[in-house]
PDB file of C-alpha atoms (C1' of nucleotides) in Angstrom:
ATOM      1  CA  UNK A 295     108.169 108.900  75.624  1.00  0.00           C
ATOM      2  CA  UNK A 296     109.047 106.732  79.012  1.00  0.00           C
ATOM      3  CA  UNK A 297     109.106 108.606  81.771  1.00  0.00           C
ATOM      4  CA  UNK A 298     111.776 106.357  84.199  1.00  0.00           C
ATOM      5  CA  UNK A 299     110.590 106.211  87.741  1.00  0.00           C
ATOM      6  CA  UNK A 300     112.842 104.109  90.415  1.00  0.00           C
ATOM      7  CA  UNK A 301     112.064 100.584  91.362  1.00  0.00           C
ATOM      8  CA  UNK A 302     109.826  99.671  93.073  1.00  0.00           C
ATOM      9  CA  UNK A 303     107.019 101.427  91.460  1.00  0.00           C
ATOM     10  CA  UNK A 304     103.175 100.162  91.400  1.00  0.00           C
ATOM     11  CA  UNK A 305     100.903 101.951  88.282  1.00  0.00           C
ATOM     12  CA  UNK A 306      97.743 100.144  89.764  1.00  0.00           C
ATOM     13  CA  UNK A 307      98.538 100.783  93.221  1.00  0.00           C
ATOM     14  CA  UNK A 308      99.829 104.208  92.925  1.00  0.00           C
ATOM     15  CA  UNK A 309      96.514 106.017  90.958  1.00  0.00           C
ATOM     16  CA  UNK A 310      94.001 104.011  92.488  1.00  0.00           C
ATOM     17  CA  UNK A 311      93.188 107.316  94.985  1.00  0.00           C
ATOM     18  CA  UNK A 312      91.397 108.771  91.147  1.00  0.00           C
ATOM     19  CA  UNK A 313      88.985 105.657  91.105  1.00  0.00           C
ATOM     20  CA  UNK A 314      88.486 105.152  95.289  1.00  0.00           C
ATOM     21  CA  UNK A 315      85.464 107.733  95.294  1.00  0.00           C
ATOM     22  CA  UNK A 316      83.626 106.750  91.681  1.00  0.00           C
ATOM     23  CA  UNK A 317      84.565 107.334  88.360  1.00  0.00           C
ATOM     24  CA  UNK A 318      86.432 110.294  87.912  1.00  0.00           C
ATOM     25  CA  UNK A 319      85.530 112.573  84.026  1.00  0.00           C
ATOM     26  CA  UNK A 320      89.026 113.861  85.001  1.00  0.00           C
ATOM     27  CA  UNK A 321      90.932 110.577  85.128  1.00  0.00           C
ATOM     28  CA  UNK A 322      90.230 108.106  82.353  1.00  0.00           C
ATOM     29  CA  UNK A 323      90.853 104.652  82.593  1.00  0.00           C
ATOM     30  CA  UNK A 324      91.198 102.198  80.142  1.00  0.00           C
ATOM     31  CA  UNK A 325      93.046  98.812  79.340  1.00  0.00           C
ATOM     32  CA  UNK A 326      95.078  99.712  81.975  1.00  0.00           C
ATOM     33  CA  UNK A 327      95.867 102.655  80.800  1.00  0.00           C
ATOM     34  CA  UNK A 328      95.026 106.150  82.658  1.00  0.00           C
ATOM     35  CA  UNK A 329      93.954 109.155  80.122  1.00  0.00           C
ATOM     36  CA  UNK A 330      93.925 112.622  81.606  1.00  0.00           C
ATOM     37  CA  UNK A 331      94.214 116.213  80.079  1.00  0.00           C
ATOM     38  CA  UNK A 332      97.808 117.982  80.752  1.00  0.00           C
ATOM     39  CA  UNK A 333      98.493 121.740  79.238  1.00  0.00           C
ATOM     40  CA  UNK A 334      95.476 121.344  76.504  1.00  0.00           C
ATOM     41  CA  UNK A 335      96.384 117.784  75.308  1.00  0.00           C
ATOM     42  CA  UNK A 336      94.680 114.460  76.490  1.00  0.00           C
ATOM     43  CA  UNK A 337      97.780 112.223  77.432  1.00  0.00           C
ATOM     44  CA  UNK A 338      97.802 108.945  77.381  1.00  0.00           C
ATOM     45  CA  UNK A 339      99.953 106.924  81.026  1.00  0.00           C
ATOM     46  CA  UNK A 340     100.971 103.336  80.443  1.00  0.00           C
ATOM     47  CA  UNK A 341     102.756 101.119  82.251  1.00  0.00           C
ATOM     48  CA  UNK A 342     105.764 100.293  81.219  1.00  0.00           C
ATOM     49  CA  UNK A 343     109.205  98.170  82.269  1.00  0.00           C
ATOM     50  CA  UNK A 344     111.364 101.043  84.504  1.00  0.00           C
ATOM     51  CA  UNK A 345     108.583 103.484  84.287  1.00  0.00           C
ATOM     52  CA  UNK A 346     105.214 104.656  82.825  1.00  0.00           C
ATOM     53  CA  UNK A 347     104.830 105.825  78.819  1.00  0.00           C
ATOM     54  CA  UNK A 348     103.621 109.310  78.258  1.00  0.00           C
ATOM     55  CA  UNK A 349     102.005 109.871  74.734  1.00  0.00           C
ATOM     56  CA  UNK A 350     101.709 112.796  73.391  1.00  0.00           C
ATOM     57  CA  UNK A 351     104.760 114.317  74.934  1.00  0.00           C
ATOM     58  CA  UNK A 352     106.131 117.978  74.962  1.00  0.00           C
ATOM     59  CA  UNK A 353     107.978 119.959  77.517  1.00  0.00           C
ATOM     60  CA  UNK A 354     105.013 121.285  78.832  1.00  0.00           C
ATOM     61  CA  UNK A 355     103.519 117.710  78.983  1.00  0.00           C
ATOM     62  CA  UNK A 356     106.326 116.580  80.793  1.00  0.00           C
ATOM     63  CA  UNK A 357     106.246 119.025  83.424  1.00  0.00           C
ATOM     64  CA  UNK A 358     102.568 117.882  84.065  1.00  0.00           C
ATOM     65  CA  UNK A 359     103.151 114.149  83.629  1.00  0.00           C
ATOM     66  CA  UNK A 360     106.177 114.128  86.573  1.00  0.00           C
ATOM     67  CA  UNK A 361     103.755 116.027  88.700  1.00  0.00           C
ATOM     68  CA  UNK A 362     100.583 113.543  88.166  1.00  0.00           C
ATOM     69  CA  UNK A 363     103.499 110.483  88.671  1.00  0.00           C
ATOM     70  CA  UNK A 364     105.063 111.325  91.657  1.00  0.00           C
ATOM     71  CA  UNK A 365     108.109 111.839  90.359  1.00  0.00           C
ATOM     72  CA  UNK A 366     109.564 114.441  91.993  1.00  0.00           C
ATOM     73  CA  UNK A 367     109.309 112.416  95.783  1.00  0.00           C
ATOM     74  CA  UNK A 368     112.398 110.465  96.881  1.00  0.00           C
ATOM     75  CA  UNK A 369     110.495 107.737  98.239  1.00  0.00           C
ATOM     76  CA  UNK A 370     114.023 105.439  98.401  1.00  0.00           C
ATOM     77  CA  UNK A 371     115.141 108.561 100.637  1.00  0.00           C
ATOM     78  CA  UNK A 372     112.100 108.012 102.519  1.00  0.00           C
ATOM     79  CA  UNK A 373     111.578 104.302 103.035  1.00  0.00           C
ATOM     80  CA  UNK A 374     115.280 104.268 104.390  1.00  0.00           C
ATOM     81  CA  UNK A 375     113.903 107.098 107.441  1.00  0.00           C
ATOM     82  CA  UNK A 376     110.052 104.764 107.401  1.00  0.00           C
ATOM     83  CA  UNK A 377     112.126 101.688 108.187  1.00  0.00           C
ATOM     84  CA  UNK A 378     113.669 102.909 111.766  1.00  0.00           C
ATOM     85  CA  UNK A 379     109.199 103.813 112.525  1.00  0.00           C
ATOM     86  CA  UNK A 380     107.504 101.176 114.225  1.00  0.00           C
ATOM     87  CA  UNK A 381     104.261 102.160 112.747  1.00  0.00           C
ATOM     88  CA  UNK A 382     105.238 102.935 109.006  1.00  0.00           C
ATOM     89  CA  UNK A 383     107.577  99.997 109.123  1.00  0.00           C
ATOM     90  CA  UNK A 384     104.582  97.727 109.250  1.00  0.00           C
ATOM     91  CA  UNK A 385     102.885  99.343 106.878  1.00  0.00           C
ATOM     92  CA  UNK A 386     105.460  99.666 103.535  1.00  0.00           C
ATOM     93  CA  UNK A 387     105.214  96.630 102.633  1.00  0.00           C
ATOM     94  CA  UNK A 388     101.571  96.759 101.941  1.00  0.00           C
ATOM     95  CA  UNK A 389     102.320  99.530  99.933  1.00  0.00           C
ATOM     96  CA  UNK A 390     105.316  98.730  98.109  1.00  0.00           C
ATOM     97  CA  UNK A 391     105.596 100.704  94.804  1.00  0.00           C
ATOM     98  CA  UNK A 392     103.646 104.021  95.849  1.00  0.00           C
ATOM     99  CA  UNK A 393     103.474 106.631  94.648  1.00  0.00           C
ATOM    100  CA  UNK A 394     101.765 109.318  95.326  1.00  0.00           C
ATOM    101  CA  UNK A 395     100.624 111.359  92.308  1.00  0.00           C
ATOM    102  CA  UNK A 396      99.770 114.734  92.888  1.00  0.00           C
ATOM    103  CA  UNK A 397      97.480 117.568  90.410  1.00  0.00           C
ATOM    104  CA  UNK A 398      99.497 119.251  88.109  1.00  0.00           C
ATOM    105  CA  UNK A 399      96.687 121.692  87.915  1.00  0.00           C
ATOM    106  CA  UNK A 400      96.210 124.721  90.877  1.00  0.00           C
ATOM    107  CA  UNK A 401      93.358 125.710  89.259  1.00  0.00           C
ATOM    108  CA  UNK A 402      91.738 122.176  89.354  1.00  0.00           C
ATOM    109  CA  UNK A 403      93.546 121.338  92.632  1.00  0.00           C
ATOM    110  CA  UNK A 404      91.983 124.006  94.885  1.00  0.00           C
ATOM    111  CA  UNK A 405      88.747 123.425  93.194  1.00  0.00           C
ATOM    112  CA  UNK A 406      88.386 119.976  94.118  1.00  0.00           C
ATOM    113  CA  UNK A 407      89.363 120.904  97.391  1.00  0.00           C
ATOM    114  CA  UNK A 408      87.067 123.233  97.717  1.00  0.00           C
ATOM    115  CA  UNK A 409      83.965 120.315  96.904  1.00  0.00           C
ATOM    116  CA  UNK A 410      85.668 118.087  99.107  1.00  0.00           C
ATOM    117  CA  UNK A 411      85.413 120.332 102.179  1.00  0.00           C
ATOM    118  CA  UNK A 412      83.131 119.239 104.530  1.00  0.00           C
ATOM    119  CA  UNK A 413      81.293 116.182 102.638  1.00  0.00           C
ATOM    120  CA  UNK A 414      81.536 113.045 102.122  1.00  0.00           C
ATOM    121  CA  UNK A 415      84.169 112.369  98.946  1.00  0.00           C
ATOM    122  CA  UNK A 416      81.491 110.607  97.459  1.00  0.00           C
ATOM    123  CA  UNK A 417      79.505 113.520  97.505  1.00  0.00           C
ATOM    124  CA  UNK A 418      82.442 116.040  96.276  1.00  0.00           C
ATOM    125  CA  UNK A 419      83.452 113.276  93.254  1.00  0.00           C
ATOM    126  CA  UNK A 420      79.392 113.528  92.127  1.00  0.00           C
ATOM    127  CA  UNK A 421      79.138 117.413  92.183  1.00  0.00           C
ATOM    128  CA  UNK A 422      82.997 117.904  90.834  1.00  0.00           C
ATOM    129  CA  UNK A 423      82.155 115.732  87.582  1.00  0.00           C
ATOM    130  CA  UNK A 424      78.792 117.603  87.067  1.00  0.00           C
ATOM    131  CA  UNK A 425      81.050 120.817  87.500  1.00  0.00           C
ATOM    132  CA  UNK A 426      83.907 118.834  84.795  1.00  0.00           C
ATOM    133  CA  UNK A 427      80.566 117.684  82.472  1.00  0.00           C
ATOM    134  CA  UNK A 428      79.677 121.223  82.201  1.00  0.00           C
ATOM    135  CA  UNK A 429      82.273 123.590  81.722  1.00  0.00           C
ATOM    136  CA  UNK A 430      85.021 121.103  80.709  1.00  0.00           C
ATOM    137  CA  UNK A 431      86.608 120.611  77.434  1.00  0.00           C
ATOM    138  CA  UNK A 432      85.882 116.935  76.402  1.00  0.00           C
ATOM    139  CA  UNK A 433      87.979 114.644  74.947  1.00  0.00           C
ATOM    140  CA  UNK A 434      88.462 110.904  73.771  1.00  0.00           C
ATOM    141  CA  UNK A 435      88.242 109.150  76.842  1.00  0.00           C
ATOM    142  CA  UNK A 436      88.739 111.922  79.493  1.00  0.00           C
ATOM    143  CA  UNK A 437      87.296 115.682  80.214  1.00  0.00           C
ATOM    144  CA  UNK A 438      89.326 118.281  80.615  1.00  0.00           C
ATOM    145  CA  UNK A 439      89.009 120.055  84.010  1.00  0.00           C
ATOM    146  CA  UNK A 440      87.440 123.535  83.545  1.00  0.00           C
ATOM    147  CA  UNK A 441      89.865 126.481  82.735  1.00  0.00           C
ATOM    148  CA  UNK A 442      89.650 129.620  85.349  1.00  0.00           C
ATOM    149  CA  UNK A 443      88.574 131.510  81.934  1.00  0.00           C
ATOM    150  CA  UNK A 444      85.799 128.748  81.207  1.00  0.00           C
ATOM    151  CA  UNK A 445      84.050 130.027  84.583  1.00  0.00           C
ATOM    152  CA  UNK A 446      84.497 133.462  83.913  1.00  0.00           C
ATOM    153  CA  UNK A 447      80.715 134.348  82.734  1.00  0.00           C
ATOM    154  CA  UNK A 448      79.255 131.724  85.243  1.00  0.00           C
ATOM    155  CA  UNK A 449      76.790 132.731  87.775  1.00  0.00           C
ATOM    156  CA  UNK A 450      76.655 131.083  91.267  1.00  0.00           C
ATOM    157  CA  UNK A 451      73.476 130.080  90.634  1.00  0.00           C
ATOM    158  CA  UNK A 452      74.485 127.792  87.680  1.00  0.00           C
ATOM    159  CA  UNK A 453      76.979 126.171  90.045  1.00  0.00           C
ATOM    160  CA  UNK A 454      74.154 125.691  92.766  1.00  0.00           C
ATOM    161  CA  UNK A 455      72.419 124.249  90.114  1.00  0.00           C
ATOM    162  CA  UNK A 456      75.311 121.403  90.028  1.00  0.00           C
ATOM    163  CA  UNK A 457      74.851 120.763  93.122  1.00  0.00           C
ATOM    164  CA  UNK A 458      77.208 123.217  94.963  1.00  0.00           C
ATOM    165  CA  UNK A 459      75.972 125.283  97.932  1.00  0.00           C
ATOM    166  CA  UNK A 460      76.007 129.103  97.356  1.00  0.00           C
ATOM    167  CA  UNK A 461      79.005 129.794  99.321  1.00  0.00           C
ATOM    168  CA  UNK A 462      80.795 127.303  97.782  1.00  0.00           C
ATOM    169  CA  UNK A 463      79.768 128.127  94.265  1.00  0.00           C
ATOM    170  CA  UNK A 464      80.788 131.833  95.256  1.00  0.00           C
ATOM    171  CA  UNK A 465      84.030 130.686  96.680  1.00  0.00           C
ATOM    172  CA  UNK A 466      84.883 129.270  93.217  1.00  0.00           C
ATOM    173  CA  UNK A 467      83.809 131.291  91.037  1.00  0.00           C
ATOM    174  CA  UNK A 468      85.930 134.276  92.957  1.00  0.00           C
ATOM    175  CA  UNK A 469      89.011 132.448  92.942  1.00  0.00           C
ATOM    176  CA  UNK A 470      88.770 131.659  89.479  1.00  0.00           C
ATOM    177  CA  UNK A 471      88.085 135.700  88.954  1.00  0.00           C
ATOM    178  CA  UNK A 472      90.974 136.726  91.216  1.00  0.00           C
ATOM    179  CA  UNK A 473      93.737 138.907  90.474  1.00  0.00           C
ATOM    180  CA  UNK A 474      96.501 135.785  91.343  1.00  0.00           C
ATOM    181  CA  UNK A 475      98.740 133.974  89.349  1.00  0.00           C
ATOM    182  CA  UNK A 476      98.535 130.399  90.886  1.00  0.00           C
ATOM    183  CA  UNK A 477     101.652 129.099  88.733  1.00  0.00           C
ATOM    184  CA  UNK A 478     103.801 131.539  91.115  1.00  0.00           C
ATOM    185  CA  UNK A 479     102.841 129.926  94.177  1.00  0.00           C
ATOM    186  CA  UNK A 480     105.606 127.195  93.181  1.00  0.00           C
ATOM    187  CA  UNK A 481     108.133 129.552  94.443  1.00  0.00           C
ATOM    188  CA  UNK A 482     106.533 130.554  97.625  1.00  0.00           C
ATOM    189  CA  UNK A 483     107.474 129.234 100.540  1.00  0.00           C
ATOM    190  CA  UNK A 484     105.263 127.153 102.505  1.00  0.00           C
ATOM    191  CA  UNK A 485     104.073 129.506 104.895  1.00  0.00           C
ATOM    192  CA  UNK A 486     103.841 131.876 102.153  1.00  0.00           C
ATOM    193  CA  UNK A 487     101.572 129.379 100.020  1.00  0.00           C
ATOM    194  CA  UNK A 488      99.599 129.115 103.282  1.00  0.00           C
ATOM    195  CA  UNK A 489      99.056 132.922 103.865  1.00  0.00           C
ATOM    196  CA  UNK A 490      98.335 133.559 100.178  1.00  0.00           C
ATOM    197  CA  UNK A 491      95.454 130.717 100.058  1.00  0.00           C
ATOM    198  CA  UNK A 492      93.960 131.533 103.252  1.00  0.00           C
ATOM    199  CA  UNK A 493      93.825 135.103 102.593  1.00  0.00           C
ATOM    200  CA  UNK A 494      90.969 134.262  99.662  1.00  0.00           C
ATOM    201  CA  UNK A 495      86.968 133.298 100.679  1.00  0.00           C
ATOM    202  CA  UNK A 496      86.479 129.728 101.446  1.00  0.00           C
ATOM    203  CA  UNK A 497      90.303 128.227 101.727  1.00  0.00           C
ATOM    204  CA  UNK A 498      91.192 127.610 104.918  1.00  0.00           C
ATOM    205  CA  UNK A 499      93.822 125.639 106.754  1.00  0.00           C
ATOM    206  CA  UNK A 500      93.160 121.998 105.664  1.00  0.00           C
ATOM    207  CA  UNK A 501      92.926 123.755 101.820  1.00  0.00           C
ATOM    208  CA  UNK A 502      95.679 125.147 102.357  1.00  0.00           C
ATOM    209  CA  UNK A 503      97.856 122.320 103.115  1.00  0.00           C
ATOM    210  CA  UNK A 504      96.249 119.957 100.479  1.00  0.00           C
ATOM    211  CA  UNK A 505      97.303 122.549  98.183  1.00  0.00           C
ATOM    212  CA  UNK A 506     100.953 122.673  99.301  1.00  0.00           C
ATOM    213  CA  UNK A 507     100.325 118.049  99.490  1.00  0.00           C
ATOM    214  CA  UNK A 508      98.879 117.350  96.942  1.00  0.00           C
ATOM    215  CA  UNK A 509     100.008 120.052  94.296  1.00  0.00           C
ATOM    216  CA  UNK A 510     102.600 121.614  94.999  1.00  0.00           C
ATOM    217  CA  UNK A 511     104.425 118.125  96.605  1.00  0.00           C
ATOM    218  CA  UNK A 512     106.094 119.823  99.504  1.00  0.00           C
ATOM    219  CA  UNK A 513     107.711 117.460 102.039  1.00  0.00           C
ATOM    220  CA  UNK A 514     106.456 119.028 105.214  1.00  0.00           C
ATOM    221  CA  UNK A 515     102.808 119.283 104.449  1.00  0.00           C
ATOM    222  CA  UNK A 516     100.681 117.650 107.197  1.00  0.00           C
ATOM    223  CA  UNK A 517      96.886 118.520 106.631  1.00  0.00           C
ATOM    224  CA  UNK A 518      96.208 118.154 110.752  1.00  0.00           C
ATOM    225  CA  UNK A 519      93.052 119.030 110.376  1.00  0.00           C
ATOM    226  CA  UNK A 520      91.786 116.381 107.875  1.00  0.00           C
ATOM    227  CA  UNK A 521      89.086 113.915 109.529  1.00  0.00           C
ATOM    228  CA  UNK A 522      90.725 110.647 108.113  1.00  0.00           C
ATOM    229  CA  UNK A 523      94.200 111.806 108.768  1.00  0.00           C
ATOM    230  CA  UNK A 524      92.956 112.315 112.447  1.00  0.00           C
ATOM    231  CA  UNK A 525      91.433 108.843 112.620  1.00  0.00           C
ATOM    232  CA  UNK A 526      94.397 107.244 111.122  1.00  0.00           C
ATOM    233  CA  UNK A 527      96.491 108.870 113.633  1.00  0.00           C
ATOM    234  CA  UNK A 528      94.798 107.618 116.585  1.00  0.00           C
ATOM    235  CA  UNK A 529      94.360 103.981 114.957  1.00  0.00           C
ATOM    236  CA  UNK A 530      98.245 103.385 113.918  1.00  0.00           C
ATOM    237  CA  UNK A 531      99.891 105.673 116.749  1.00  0.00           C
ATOM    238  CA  UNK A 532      97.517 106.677 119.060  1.00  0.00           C
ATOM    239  CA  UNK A 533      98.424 109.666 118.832  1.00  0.00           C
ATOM    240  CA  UNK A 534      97.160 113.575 118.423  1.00  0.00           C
ATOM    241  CA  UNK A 535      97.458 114.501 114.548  1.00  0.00           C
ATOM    242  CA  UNK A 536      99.723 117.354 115.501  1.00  0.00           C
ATOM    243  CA  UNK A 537     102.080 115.853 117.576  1.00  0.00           C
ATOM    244  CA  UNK A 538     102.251 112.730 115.116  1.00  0.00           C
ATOM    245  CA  UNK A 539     103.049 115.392 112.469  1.00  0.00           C
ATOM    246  CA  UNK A 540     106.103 116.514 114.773  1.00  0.00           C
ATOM    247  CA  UNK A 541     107.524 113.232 114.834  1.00  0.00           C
ATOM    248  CA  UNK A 542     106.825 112.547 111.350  1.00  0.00           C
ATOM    249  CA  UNK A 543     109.295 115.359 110.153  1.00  0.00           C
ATOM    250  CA  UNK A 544     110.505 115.983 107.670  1.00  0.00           C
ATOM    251  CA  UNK A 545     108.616 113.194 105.918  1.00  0.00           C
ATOM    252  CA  UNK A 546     105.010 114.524 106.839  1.00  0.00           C
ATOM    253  CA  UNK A 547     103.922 114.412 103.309  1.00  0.00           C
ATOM    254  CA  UNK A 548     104.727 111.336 101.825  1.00  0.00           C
ATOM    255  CA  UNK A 549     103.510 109.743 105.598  1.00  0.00           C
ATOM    256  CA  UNK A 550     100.158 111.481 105.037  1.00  0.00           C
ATOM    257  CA  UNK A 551      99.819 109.560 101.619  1.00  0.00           C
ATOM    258  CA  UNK A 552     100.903 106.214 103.151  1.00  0.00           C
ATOM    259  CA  UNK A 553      98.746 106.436 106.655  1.00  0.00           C
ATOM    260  CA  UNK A 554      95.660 107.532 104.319  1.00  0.00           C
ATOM    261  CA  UNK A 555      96.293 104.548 101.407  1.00  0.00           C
ATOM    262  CA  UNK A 556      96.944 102.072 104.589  1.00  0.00           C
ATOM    263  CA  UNK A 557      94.058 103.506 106.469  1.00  0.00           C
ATOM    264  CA  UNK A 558      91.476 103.016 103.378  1.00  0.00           C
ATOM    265  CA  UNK A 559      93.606  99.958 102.506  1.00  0.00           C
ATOM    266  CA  UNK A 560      90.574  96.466 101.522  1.00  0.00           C
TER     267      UNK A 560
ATOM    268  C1'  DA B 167      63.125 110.506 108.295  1.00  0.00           C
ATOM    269  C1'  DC B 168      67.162 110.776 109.992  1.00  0.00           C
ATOM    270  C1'  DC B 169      72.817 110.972 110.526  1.00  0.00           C
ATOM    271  C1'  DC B 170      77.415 111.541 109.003  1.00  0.00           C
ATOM    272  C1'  DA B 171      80.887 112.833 105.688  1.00  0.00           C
ATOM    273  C1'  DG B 172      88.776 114.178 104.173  1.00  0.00           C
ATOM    274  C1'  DG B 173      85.721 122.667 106.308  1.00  0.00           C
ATOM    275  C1'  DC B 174      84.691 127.237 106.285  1.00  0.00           C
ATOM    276  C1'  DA B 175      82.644 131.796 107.090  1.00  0.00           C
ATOM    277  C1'  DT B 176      79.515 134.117 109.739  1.00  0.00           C
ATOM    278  C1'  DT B 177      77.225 135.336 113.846  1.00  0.00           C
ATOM    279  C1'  DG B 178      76.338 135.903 118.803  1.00  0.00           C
ATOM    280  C1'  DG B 179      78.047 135.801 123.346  1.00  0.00           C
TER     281       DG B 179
ATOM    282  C1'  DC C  84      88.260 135.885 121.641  1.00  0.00           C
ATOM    283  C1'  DC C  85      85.713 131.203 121.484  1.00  0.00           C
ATOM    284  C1'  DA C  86      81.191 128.516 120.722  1.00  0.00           C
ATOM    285  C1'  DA C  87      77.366 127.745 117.907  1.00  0.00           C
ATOM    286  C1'  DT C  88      75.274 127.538 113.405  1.00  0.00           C
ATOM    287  C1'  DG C  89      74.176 126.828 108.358  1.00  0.00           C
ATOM    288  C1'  DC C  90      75.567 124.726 104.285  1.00  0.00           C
ATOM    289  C1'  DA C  91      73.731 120.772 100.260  1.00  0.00           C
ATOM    290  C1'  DT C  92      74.661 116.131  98.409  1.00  0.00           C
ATOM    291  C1'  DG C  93      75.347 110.914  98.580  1.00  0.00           C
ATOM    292  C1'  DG C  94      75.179 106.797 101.158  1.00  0.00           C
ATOM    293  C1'  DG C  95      73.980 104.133 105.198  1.00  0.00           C
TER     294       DG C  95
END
DNA sequence: ACCCAGGCATTGG
DNA sequence: CCAATGCATGGG
């Protein structure tokens, strides 16, 4: 089944972020292709003329597959406000036909987060696939990410084993226990999402705002306290993170995506 | 043997 | 209330 996606889009350019740090057990690819697990099934993304092919394909897949393409962003919407920016202005056409996909996962969202806090994504990419190799469901080409109920009888110290350090293993291992149905978050507001997430161990502010980035899609995330968000601030605008964010409004998401695949542009 | 890398909770003042 | 500290791995 095609799933249609505006022109300009860019396959290659678009889910390059899932091969920058290593290979990825999550995100397969092949011949072009990209093979990743969506509600139980390993799905199969190829390009395709006016959009990318989805196989197998259900409604629950297709939920899943918009969310890893992008599909929901209104980047025509957004290029038309980029174009009056000095700084973005320069930088689209570099970019043309991005993107951004986000996780269609919570679970596997604020997980990955939680690995990436602090260390290099090198470093988080290593642990996360021992975590994936582990307790993940494998299939054909790709691993499914591990299920909240998969981690249910693990100990921290089987996570520290992977790699983790204690907190973090306990940080996981208690959100995956907790009493809180992540799905529902997609209703919350923003600030809700925020309060929610930093109200459990071990997600903080820059989780928090991944989350609402890079999962849940919301316009006006700005993760102000991510390092290379901070450094690609001061290189394009020379500007503070937070006022940059201000003036960025109410495109701070899709800007994030763009400053970071310009900033760790070859 | 260092040092830094897409944070966060905990502790001590 | 803010500053200092520990965390564990991968790469330079």
């Amino acid at each position: 089944m095609l799933v249609s996606l505006p022109e300009p889009y860019d396959f290659a350019l678009s889910t390059r972020r899932f091969q920058a740090s290593g290979p990825d057990l999550v995100h397969a690819f092949h011949d072009g292709c990209l093979y990743r697990f969506i509600a139980g099934r390993e799905v199969r993304f190829a390009p395709a003329v006016g959009g990318v092919e989805v196989e197998p394909f259900d409604d629950a897949i297709r939920v899943g597959a918009e969310k890893l393409l992008g599909a929901q962003f209104d980047l025509s919407a957004f290029r038309a406000w980029a174009a009056r920016d000095r700084v973005l202005a320069g930088l689209l056409p570099r970019l043309e036909g991005l993107r951004p996909p986000l996780l269609p996962d919570p679970f596997e969202c604020l997980v990955s987060l939680i690995t990436a806090q602090q260390v290099s994504l090198r470093s988080a990419r290593a642990i996360r696939n021992r975590l994936v190799a582990r307790y993940g469901r494998r299939g054909l080409r790709a691993v499914a990410f591990p299920s909240r109920a998969a981690l249910a009888d693990a100990h921290p110290e089987d996570l520290v084993a992977l790699g983790f350090s204690r907190r973090k293993a306990e940080y996981v291992l208690e959100l995956a226990a907790a009493p809180l149905d992540l799905a529902a978050l997609g209703s919350s507001s923003d600030e809700e999402v925020r309060a929610t997430l930093v109200s459990l161990r071990g997600l903080g502010p820059w989780t928090a705002e991944w989350f609402l980035a890079r999962h849940l899609g919301r316009a006006r995330a700005w993760p102000a306290g991510d390092l290379v968000l901070r450094k690609a601030a001061q290189l394009f605008y020379r500007m503070e993170v937070r006022q940059l964010g201000r003036r960025l409004a109410p495109f701070q998401n899709l800007s994030a995506h763009y400053l970071l695949a310009a900033f760790s542009m070859p």
